[in-house]
Amino acid sequence: MSAARQRRRGWVIATLVVGAALLAFTLGLEPGNDLFLVAGFAMAAVWAGGALLSGPMPPGNGDMSLARALALGTGVGAFLLGGCLVVALFVAEVPVLREPAEALLEHADGGTLLPVFVMTAVGGVGEEMFFRGALYDALPQHLAIVVTTVVYTLTTVGSAVFLLVVAAAMLGAVTAVLRQRTGGLAAPIATHLMWSLGMLLLLPHALATGR
């Protein structure tokens, strides 16, 4: 193994440990806690910082033009968003599944939607830099899609939000495939932002159908 690959793996492991712990802490905060935004932005900094420290990032759009990569990612993100909202309609009918998701969304209540929106966007970029950037490049090519998807999904298990875990598995798999097909991060980032920001704005309405 080359020294560069060893260095990348070392930073990836360290970042995973810190990032997962910070994510668990952030998701465990009560709605209205002033630390939520601070922890959320800190988590985004951990993912992005760990990715940058691990080594060079892949090209933003790989072999595609930037416009085409962004269009592809946005379209895929919209399709994924629609699928997750359909799942949410079923989750809305099951209180034991709906209530944890509603509790998580309460962090955007009380006039804090704009900063949560910005935090979600920044966090999405940081996660793609790390999971589909640094972590992906630290793995053998034939394992990268499966391992990054599993690891990304596992980071959300501690939230105990069923919908979030399912969505993470779907998002992780789709963005990993986009990274492989395009060779860069522009399409995965566009997909992640379309999905995460759409879920933030539309998921409360989907869950409200079960009340």
Coordinates of C-alpha atoms in Angstrom, one line a residue:
M1 CA 0.0 0.0 0.0
S2 CA 1.3 3.4 -0.9
A3 CA 2.1 6.0 1.8
A4 CA -0.6 8.3 0.3
R5 CA -3.2 5.5 0.6
Q6 CA -2.2 4.8 4.2
R7 CA -2.3 8.5 5.1
R8 CA -5.8 8.8 3.6
R9 CA -7.1 5.7 5.5
G10 CA -5.7 7.1 8.7
W11 CA -7.5 10.4 8.3
V12 CA -10.7 8.6 7.2
I13 CA -10.8 6.4 10.3
A14 CA -10.1 9.3 12.6
T15 CA -12.8 11.5 10.9
L16 CA -15.3 8.7 11.1
V17 CA -14.9 8.3 14.8
V18 CA -15.2 12.0 15.5
G19 CA -18.0 12.6 13.0
A20 CA -20.1 9.6 14.1
A21 CA -19.8 10.7 17.8
L22 CA -20.7 14.3 16.9
L23 CA -23.6 13.1 14.8
A24 CA -25.0 11.0 17.6
F25 CA -24.7 14.0 20.0
T26 CA -26.4 16.4 17.5
L27 CA -29.3 14.1 16.8
G28 CA -29.7 13.5 20.5
L29 CA -30.3 17.1 21.4
E30 CA -33.7 18.3 22.4
P31 CA -35.6 20.6 19.9
G32 CA -34.9 24.2 20.8
N33 CA -31.4 23.5 22.2
D34 CA -29.1 26.3 21.1
L35 CA -26.3 23.7 20.6
F36 CA -28.0 22.1 17.7
L37 CA -26.9 24.6 15.1
V38 CA -23.4 24.8 16.6
A39 CA -23.0 21.0 16.6
G40 CA -24.5 20.8 13.1
F41 CA -22.0 23.2 11.6
A42 CA -19.2 21.6 13.6
M43 CA -20.1 18.3 12.1
A44 CA -20.0 19.7 8.6
A45 CA -16.6 21.1 9.3
V46 CA -15.4 17.7 10.6
W47 CA -16.5 15.8 7.4
A48 CA -15.1 18.5 5.1
G49 CA -11.9 19.0 7.1
G50 CA -11.2 15.3 7.3
A51 CA -11.8 14.9 3.6
L52 CA -9.4 17.7 2.7
L53 CA -6.7 16.5 5.2
S54 CA -6.9 13.0 3.8
G55 CA -5.5 14.0 0.4
P56 CA -6.6 15.5 -3.0
M57 CA -10.3 15.5 -3.7
P58 CA -11.6 14.0 -7.0
P59 CA -12.5 16.5 -9.8
G60 CA -15.8 18.3 -9.2
N61 CA -17.4 16.8 -12.2
G62 CA -15.1 14.1 -13.4
D63 CA -15.2 13.6 -17.2
M64 CA -18.6 15.3 -17.6
S65 CA -19.1 19.0 -18.2
L66 CA -20.1 20.7 -14.9
A67 CA -23.5 21.7 -16.2
R68 CA -24.3 18.1 -17.3
A69 CA -23.1 16.7 -13.9
L70 CA -25.2 19.2 -12.0
A71 CA -28.2 18.5 -14.1
L72 CA -27.8 14.8 -13.7
G73 CA -27.4 15.1 -10.0
T74 CA -30.3 17.4 -9.6
G75 CA -32.6 15.1 -11.6
V76 CA -31.6 12.0 -9.6
G77 CA -32.0 13.9 -6.4
A78 CA -35.5 14.9 -7.4
F79 CA -36.4 11.3 -8.2
L80 CA -35.0 10.1 -4.9
L81 CA -36.8 12.9 -3.0
G82 CA -40.1 11.7 -4.5
G83 CA -39.4 8.1 -3.5
C84 CA -38.6 9.1 0.1
L85 CA -41.8 11.2 0.3
V86 CA -43.8 8.3 -0.8
V87 CA -42.2 6.1 1.9
A88 CA -43.0 9.0 4.3
L89 CA -46.7 8.7 3.5
F90 CA -46.7 5.1 4.8
V91 CA -44.5 6.0 7.8
A92 CA -47.0 8.8 8.6
E93 CA -49.7 6.1 9.3
V94 CA -47.5 4.4 12.0
P95 CA -47.0 6.6 15.1
V96 CA -44.0 4.6 16.4
L97 CA -42.2 5.4 13.1
R98 CA -43.6 8.9 12.5
E99 CA -43.0 10.5 15.9
P100 CA -39.2 10.2 16.0
A101 CA -39.0 11.8 12.5
E102 CA -41.3 14.6 13.7
A103 CA -39.2 15.1 16.8
L104 CA -36.1 15.5 14.5
L105 CA -37.9 18.0 12.3
E106 CA -38.8 20.1 15.4
H107 CA -35.3 21.6 15.3
A108 CA -36.5 23.6 12.3
D109 CA -39.4 25.1 14.1
G110 CA -39.6 28.4 16.0
G111 CA -38.2 30.7 13.3
T112 CA -34.9 28.7 12.9
L113 CA -35.7 27.2 9.4
L114 CA -33.3 29.5 7.6
P115 CA -30.2 28.6 9.7
V116 CA -31.2 24.9 9.6
F117 CA -31.6 25.2 5.8
V118 CA -28.0 26.6 5.5
M119 CA -26.7 24.0 8.0
T120 CA -28.3 21.2 6.0
A121 CA -26.8 22.5 2.7
V122 CA -23.3 22.9 4.2
G123 CA -23.6 19.5 5.9
G124 CA -24.6 17.8 2.6
V125 CA -21.5 19.2 0.9
G126 CA -19.3 18.1 3.7
E127 CA -20.8 14.6 3.8
E128 CA -20.2 14.1 0.1
M129 CA -16.6 15.3 0.3
F130 CA -16.0 12.7 3.0
F131 CA -18.1 9.7 2.1
R132 CA -18.1 9.9 -1.7
G133 CA -14.7 11.6 -1.7
A134 CA -12.2 10.6 0.9
L135 CA -13.8 7.3 2.1
Y136 CA -14.6 6.2 -1.5
D137 CA -10.9 6.8 -2.6
A138 CA -9.6 5.0 0.5
L139 CA -11.2 1.7 -0.6
P140 CA -10.6 -0.8 -3.4
Q141 CA -12.7 0.1 -6.4
H142 CA -14.8 -3.0 -6.3
L143 CA -15.8 -2.4 -2.7
A144 CA -16.2 1.4 -2.7
I145 CA -20.0 1.5 -3.5
V146 CA -21.0 -1.1 -1.0
V147 CA -18.8 -0.1 1.9
T148 CA -19.4 3.7 1.6
T149 CA -23.2 3.0 1.5
V150 CA -23.1 0.7 4.6
V151 CA -20.9 3.1 6.6
Y152 CA -23.0 6.1 5.7
T153 CA -26.1 4.2 6.7
L154 CA -24.6 3.1 10.0
T155 CA -23.8 6.6 11.0
T156 CA -27.6 7.3 11.2
V157 CA -28.7 4.2 13.1
G158 CA -28.1 5.9 16.4
S159 CA -30.8 8.4 15.6
A160 CA -33.5 5.7 16.0
V161 CA -35.4 7.5 13.2
F162 CA -36.4 4.7 10.8
L163 CA -37.1 7.0 7.9
L164 CA -33.7 8.6 8.2
V165 CA -31.9 5.3 8.2
V166 CA -33.8 4.1 5.1
A167 CA -33.2 7.4 3.4
A168 CA -29.5 7.3 4.2
A169 CA -29.2 3.8 2.6
M170 CA -31.0 5.0 -0.5
L171 CA -29.0 8.3 -0.7
G172 CA -25.7 6.6 0.0
A173 CA -26.1 4.0 -2.7
V174 CA -27.3 6.4 -5.3
T175 CA -24.6 9.0 -4.7
A176 CA -21.9 6.3 -4.6
V177 CA -23.0 5.1 -8.0
L178 CA -23.0 8.6 -9.3
R179 CA -19.4 9.1 -8.0
Q180 CA -18.4 5.9 -9.9
R181 CA -20.1 6.8 -13.1
T182 CA -19.1 10.5 -13.3
G183 CA -15.7 10.3 -11.5
G184 CA -16.3 13.4 -9.5
L185 CA -18.3 15.0 -6.7
A186 CA -20.5 17.5 -8.5
A187 CA -23.3 15.1 -9.4
P188 CA -23.4 13.4 -5.9
I189 CA -23.4 16.9 -4.2
A190 CA -26.2 18.1 -6.4
T191 CA -28.2 14.9 -5.6
H192 CA -27.6 15.3 -1.9
L193 CA -28.6 18.9 -1.8
M194 CA -31.8 18.3 -3.8
W195 CA -32.8 15.4 -1.5
S196 CA -31.8 16.9 1.9
L197 CA -33.2 20.4 1.3
G198 CA -36.4 19.0 -0.3
M199 CA -36.9 16.6 2.7
L200 CA -36.4 19.5 5.1
L201 CA -39.1 21.5 3.4
L202 CA -41.6 18.8 2.3
L203 CA -41.3 16.0 4.8
P204 CA -43.3 17.8 7.5
H205 CA -46.3 18.0 5.1
A206 CA -46.0 14.3 4.2
L207 CA -45.9 13.2 7.8
A208 CA -48.9 15.4 8.7
T209 CA -51.1 13.1 6.7
G210 CA -50.9 10.5 9.5
R211 CA -52.2 12.8 12.2

